[in-house]
mmCIF file with all atom_site columns, C-alpha atoms in Angstrom:
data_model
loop_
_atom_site.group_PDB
_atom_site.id
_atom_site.type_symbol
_atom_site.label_atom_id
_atom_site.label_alt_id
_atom_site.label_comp_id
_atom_site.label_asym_id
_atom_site.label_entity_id
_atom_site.label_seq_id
_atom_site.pdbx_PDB_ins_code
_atom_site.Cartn_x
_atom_site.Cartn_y
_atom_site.Cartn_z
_atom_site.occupancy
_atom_site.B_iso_or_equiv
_atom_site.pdbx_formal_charge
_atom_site.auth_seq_id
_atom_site.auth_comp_id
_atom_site.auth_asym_id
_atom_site.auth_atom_id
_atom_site.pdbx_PDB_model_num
ATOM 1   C CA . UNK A 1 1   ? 0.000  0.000   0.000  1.00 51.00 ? 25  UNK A CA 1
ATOM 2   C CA . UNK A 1 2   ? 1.416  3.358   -1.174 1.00 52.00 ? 26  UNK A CA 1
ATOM 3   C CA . UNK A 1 3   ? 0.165  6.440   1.278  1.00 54.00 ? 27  UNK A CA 1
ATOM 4   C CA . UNK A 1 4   ? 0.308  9.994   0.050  1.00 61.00 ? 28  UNK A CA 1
ATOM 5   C CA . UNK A 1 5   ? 3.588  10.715  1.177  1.00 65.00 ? 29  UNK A CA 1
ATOM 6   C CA . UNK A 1 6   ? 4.957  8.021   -0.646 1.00 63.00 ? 30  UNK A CA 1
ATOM 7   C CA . UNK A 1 7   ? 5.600  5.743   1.998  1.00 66.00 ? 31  UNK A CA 1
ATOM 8   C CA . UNK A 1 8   ? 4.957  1.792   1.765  1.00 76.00 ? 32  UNK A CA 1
ATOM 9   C CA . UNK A 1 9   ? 3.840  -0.487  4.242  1.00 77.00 ? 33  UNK A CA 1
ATOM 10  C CA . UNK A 1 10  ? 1.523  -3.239  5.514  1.00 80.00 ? 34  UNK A CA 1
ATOM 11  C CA . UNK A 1 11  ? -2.079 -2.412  6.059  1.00 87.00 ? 35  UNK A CA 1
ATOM 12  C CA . UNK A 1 12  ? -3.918 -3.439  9.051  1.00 87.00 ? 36  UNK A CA 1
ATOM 13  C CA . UNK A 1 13  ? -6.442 -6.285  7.432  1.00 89.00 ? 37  UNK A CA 1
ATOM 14  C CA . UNK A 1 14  ? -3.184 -7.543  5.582  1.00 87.00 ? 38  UNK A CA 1
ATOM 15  C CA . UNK A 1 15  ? -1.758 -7.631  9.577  1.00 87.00 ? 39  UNK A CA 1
ATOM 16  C CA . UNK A 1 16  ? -4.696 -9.451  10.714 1.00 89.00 ? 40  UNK A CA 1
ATOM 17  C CA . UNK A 1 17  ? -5.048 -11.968 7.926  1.00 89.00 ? 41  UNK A CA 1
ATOM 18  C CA . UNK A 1 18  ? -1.262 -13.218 8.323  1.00 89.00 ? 42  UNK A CA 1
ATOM 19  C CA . UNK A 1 19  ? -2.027 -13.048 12.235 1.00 91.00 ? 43  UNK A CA 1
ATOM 20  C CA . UNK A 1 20  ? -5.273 -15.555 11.879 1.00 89.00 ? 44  UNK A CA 1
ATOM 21  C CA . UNK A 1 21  ? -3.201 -17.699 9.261  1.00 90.00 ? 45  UNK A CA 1
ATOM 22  C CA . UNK A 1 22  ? -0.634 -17.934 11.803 1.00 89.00 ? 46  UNK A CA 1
ATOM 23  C CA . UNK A 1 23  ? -2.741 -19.144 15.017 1.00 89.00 ? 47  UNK A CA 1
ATOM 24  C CA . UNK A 1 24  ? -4.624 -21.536 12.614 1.00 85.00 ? 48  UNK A CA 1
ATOM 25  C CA . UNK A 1 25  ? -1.204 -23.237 12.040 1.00 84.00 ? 49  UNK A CA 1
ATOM 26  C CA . UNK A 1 26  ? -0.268 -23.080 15.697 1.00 81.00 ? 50  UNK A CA 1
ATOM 27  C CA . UNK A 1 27  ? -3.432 -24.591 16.479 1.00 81.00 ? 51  UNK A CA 1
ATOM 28  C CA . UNK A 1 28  ? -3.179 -27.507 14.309 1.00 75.00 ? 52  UNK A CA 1
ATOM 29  C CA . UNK A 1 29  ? 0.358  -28.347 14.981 1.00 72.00 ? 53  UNK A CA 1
ATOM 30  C CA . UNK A 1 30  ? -0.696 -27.928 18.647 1.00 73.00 ? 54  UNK A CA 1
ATOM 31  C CA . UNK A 1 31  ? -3.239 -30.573 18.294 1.00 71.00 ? 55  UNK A CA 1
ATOM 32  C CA . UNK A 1 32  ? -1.005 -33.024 16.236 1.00 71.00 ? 56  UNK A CA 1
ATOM 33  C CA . UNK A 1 33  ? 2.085  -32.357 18.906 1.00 79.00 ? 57  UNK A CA 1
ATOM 34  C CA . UNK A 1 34  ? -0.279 -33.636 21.906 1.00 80.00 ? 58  UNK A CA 1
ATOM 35  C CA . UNK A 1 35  ? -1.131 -37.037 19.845 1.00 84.00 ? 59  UNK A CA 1
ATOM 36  C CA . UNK A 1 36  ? 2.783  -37.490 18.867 1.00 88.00 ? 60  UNK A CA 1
ATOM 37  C CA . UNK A 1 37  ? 3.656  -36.610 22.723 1.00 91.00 ? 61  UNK A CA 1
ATOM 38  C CA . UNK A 1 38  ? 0.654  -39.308 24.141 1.00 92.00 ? 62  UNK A CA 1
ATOM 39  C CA . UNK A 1 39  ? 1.999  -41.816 21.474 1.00 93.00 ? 63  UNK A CA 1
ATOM 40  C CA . UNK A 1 40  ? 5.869  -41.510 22.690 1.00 95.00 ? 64  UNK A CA 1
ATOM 41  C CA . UNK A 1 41  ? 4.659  -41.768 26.375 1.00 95.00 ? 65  UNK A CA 1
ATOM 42  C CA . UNK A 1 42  ? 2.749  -44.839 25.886 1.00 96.00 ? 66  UNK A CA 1
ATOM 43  C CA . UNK A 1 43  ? 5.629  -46.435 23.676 1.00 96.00 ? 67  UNK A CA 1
ATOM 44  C CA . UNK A 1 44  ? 7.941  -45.505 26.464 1.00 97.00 ? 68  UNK A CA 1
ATOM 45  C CA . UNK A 1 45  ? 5.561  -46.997 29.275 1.00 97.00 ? 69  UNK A CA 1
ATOM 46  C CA . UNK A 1 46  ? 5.432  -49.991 27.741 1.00 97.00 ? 70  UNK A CA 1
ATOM 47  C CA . UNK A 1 47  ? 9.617  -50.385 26.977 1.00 97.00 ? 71  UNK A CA 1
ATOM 48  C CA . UNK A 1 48  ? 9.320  -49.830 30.994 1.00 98.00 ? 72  UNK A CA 1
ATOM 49  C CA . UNK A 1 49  ? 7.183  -52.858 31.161 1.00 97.00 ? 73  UNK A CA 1
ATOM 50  C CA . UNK A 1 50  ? 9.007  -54.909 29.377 1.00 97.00 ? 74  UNK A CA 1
ATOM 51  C CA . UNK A 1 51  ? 11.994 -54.068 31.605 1.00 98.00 ? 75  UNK A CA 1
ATOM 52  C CA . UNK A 1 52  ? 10.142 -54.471 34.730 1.00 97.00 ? 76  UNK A CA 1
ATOM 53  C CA . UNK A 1 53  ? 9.122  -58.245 33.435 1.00 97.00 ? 77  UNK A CA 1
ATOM 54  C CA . UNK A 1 54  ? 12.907 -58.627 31.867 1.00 97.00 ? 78  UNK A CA 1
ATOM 55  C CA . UNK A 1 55  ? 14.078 -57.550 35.714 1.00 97.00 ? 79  UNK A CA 1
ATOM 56  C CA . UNK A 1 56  ? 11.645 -59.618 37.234 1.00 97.00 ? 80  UNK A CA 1
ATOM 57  C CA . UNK A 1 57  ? 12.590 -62.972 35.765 1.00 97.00 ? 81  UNK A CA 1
ATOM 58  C CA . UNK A 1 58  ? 16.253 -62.020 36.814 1.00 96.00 ? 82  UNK A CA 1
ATOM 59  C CA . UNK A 1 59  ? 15.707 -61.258 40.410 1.00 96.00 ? 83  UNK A CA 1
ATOM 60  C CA . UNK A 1 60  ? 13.431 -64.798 40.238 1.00 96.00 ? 84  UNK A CA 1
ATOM 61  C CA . UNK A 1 61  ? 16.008 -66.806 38.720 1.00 96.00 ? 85  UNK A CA 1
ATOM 62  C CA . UNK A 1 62  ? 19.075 -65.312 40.484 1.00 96.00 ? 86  UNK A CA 1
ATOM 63  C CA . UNK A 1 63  ? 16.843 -65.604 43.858 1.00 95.00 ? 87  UNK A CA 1
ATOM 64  C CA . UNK A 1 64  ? 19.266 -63.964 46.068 1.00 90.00 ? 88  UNK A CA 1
ATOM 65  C CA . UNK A 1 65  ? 17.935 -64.799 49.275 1.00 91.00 ? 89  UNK A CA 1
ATOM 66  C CA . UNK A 1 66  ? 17.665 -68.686 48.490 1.00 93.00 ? 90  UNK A CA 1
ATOM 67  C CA . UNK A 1 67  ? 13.928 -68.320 48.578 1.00 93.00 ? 91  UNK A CA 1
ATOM 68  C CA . UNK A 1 68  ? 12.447 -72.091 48.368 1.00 93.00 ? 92  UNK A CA 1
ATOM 69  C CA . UNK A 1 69  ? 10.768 -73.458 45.431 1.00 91.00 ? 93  UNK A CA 1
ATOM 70  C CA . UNK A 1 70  ? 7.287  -72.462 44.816 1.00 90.00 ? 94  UNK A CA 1
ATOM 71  C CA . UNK A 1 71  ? 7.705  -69.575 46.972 1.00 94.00 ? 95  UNK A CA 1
ATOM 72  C CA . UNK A 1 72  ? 8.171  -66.177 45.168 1.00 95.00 ? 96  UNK A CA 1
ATOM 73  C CA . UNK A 1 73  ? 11.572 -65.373 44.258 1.00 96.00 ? 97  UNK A CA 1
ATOM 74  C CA . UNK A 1 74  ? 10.840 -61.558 43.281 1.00 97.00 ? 98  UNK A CA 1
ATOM 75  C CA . UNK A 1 75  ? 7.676  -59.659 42.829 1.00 97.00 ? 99  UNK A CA 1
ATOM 76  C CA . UNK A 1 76  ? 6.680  -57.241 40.310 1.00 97.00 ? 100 UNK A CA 1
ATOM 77  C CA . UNK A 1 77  ? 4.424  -54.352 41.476 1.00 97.00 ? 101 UNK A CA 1
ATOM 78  C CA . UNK A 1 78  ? 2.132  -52.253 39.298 1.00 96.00 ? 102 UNK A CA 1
ATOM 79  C CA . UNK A 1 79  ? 0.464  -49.455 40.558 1.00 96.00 ? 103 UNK A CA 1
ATOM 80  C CA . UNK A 1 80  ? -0.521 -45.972 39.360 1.00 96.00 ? 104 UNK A CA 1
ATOM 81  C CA . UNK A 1 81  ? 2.451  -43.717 37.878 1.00 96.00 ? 105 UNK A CA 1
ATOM 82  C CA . UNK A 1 82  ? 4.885  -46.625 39.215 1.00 97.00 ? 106 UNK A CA 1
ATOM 83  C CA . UNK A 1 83  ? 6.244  -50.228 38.723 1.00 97.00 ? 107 UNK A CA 1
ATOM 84  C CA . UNK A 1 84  ? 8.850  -52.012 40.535 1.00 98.00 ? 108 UNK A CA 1
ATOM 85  C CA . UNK A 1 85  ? 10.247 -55.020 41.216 1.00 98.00 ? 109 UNK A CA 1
ATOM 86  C CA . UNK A 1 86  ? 11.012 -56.522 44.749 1.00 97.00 ? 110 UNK A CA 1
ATOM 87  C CA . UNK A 1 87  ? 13.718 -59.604 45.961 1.00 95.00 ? 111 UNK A CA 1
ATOM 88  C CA . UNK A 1 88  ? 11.258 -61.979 47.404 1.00 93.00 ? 112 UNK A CA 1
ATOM 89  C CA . UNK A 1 89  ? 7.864  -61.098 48.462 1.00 92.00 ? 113 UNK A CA 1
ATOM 90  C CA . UNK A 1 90  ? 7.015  -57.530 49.781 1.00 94.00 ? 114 UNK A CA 1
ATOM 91  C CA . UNK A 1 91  ? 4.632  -56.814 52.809 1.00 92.00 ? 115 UNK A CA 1
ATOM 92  C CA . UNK A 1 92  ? 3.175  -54.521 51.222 1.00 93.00 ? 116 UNK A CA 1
ATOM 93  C CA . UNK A 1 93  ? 2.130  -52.682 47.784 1.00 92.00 ? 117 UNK A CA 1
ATOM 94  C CA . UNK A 1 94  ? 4.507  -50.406 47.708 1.00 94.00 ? 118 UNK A CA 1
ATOM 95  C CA . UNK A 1 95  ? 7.824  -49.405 46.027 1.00 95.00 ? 119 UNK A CA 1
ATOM 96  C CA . UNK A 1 96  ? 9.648  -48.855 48.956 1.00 94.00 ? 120 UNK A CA 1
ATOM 97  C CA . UNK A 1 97  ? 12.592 -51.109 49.295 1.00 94.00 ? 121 UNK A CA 1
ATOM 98  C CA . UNK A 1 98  ? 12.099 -52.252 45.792 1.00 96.00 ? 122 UNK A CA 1
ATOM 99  C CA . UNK A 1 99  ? 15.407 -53.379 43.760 1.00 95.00 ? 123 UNK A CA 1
ATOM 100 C CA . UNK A 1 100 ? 14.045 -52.094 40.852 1.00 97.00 ? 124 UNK A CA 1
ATOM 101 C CA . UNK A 1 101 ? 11.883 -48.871 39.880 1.00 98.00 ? 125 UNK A CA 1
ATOM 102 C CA . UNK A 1 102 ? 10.604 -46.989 37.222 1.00 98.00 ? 126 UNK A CA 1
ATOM 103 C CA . UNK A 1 103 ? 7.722  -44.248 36.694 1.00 97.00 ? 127 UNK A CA 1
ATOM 104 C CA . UNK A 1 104 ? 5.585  -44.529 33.473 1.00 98.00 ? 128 UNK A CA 1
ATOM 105 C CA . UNK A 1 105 ? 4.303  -41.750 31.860 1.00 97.00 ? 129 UNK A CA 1
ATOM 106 C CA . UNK A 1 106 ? 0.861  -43.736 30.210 1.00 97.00 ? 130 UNK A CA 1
ATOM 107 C CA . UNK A 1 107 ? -1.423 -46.026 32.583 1.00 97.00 ? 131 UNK A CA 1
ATOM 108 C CA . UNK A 1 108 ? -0.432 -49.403 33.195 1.00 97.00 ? 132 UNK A CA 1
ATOM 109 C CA . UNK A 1 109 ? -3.076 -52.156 33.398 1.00 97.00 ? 133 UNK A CA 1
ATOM 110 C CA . UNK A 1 110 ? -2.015 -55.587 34.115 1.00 95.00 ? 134 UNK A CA 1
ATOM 111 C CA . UNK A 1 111 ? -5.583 -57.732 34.341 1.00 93.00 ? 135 UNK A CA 1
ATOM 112 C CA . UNK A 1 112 ? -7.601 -55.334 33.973 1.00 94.00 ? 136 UNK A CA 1
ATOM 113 C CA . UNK A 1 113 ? -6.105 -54.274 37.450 1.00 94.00 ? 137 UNK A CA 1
ATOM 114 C CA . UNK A 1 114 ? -5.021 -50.199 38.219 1.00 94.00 ? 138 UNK A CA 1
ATOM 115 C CA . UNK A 1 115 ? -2.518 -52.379 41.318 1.00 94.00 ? 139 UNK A CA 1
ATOM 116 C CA . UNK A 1 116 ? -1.611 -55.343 40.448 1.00 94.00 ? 140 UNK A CA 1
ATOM 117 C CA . UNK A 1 117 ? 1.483  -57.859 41.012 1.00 95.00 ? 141 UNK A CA 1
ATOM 118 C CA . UNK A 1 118 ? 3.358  -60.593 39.594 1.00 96.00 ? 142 UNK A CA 1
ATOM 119 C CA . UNK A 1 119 ? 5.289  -63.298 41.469 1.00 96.00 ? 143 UNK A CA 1
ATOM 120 C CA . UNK A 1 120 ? 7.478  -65.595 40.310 1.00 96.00 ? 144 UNK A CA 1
ATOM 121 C CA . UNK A 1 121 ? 9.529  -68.405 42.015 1.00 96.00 ? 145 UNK A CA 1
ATOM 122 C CA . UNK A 1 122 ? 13.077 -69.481 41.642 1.00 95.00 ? 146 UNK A CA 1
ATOM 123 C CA . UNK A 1 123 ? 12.669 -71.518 38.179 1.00 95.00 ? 147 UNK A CA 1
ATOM 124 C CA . UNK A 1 124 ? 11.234 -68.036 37.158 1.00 94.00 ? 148 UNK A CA 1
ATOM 125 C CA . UNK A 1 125 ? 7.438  -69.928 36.864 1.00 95.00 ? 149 UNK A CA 1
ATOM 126 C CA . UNK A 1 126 ? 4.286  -67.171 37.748 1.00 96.00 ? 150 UNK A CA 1
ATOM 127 C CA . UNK A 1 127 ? 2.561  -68.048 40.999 1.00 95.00 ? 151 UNK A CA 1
ATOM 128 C CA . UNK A 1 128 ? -0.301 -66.846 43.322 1.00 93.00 ? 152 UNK A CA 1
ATOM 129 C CA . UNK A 1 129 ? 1.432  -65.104 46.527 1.00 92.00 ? 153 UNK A CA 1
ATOM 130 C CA . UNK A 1 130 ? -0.756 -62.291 48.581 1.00 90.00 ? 154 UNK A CA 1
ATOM 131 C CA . UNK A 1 131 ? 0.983  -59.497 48.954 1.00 92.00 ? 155 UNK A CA 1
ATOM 132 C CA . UNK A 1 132 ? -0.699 -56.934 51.357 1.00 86.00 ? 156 UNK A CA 1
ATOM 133 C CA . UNK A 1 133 ? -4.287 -57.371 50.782 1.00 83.00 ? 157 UNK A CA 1
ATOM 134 C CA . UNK A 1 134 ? -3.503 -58.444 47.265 1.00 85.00 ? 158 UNK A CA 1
ATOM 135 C CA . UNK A 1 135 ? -3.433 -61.409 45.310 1.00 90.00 ? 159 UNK A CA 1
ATOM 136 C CA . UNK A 1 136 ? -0.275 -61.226 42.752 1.00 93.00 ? 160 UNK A CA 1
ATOM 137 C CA . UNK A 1 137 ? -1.885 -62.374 39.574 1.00 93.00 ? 161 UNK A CA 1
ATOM 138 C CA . UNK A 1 138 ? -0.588 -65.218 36.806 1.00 94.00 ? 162 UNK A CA 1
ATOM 139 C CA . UNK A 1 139 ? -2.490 -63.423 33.767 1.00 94.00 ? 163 UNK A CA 1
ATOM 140 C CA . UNK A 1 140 ? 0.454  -61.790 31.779 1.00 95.00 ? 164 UNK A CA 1
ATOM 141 C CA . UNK A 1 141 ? -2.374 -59.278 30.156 1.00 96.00 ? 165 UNK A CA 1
ATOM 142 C CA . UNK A 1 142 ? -1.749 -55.558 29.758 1.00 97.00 ? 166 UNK A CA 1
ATOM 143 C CA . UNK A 1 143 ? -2.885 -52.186 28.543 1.00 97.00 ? 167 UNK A CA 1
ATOM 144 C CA . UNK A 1 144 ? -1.885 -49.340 28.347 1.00 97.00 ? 168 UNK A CA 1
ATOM 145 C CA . UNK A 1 145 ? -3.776 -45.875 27.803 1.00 96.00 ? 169 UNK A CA 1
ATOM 146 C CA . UNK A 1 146 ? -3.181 -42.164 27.634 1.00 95.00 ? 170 UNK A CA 1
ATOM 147 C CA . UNK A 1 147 ? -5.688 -38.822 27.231 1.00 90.00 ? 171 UNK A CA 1
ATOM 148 C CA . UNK A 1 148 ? -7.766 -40.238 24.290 1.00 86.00 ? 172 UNK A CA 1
ATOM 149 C CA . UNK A 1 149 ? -5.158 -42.260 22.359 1.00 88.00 ? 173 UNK A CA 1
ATOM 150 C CA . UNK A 1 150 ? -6.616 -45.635 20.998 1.00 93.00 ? 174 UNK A CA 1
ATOM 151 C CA . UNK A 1 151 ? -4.977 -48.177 24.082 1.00 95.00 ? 175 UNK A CA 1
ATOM 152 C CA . UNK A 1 152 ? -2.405 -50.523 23.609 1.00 94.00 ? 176 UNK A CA 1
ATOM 153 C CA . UNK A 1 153 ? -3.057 -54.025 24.645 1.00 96.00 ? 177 UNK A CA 1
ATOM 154 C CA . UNK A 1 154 ? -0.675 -57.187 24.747 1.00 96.00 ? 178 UNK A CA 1
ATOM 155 C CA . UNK A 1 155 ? 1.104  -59.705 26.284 1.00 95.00 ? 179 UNK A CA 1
ATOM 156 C CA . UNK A 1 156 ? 3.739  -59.907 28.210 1.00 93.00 ? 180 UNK A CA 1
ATOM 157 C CA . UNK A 1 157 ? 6.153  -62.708 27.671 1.00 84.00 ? 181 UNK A CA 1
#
């Protein structure tokens, strides 16, 4: 735009237009940012799982305290925002004490189960132990969830 004086320069609907073109862009990459971010945390929870069950069958099969057969070698606790693995079989379910530990950004289901254990015995087989109030589970079911990404569900081996 040319004035009177001669000068040139951008008008203010030109101004707004490249302003609303602008925060339509932000807003869409915005939207597709939060899908890639839940995606990465739920791909990351579940590497965490998979270490938790890799440490689990370690602790078992290592059984440091010479815990007898059929008795559980090492527990795996999941419970909201944390998992962890215990030598032997915990009082409690907690993470306190726990040899291993970890802190998953996506929700971690094991049985359908917000808390839930595993416990396995020195030849690294899954058993029923209590711990706390609890019954550890055998059911190697999971799933894992985040804000409205479509859940992942598997196995864990």
């Amino acid at each position: 735009m040319v004035s009177s004086h001669g000068q040139r320069g951008i008008g203010l609907i030109e101004l707004m237009v490249v302003v609303a073109l602008m925060l339509m862009l932000a807003l869409g990459g915005s939207a597709l940012t939060a899908s890639w971010v839940d995606q990465a945390a739920m791909r990351q929870s579940q590497a965490q799982l998979r270490q938790a069950m890799a440490e689990l069958k370690a602790q078992a099969l290592r059984n440091p305290e010479a815990r007898p057969m059929g008795e559980a070698a090492a527990v795996l606790l999941s419970l909201p925002g944390r998992l962890c693995v215990h030598r032997g079989r915990p009082d409690e379910l907690a993470c306190a004490g726990a040899r291993w530990q970890a802190s998953p950004p996506a929700r971690i289901q094991l049985a359908e189960q917000d808390s839930a254990c595993l416990a396995m015995d020195s030849a690294g087989q899954l058993l029923d132990s209590a711990v706390g109030a609890g019954l550890c589970t055998t059911e190697l079911a999971y799933r894992i969830a985040r804000h409205k990404e479509e859940p992942v569900n598997g196995w864990l081996e």
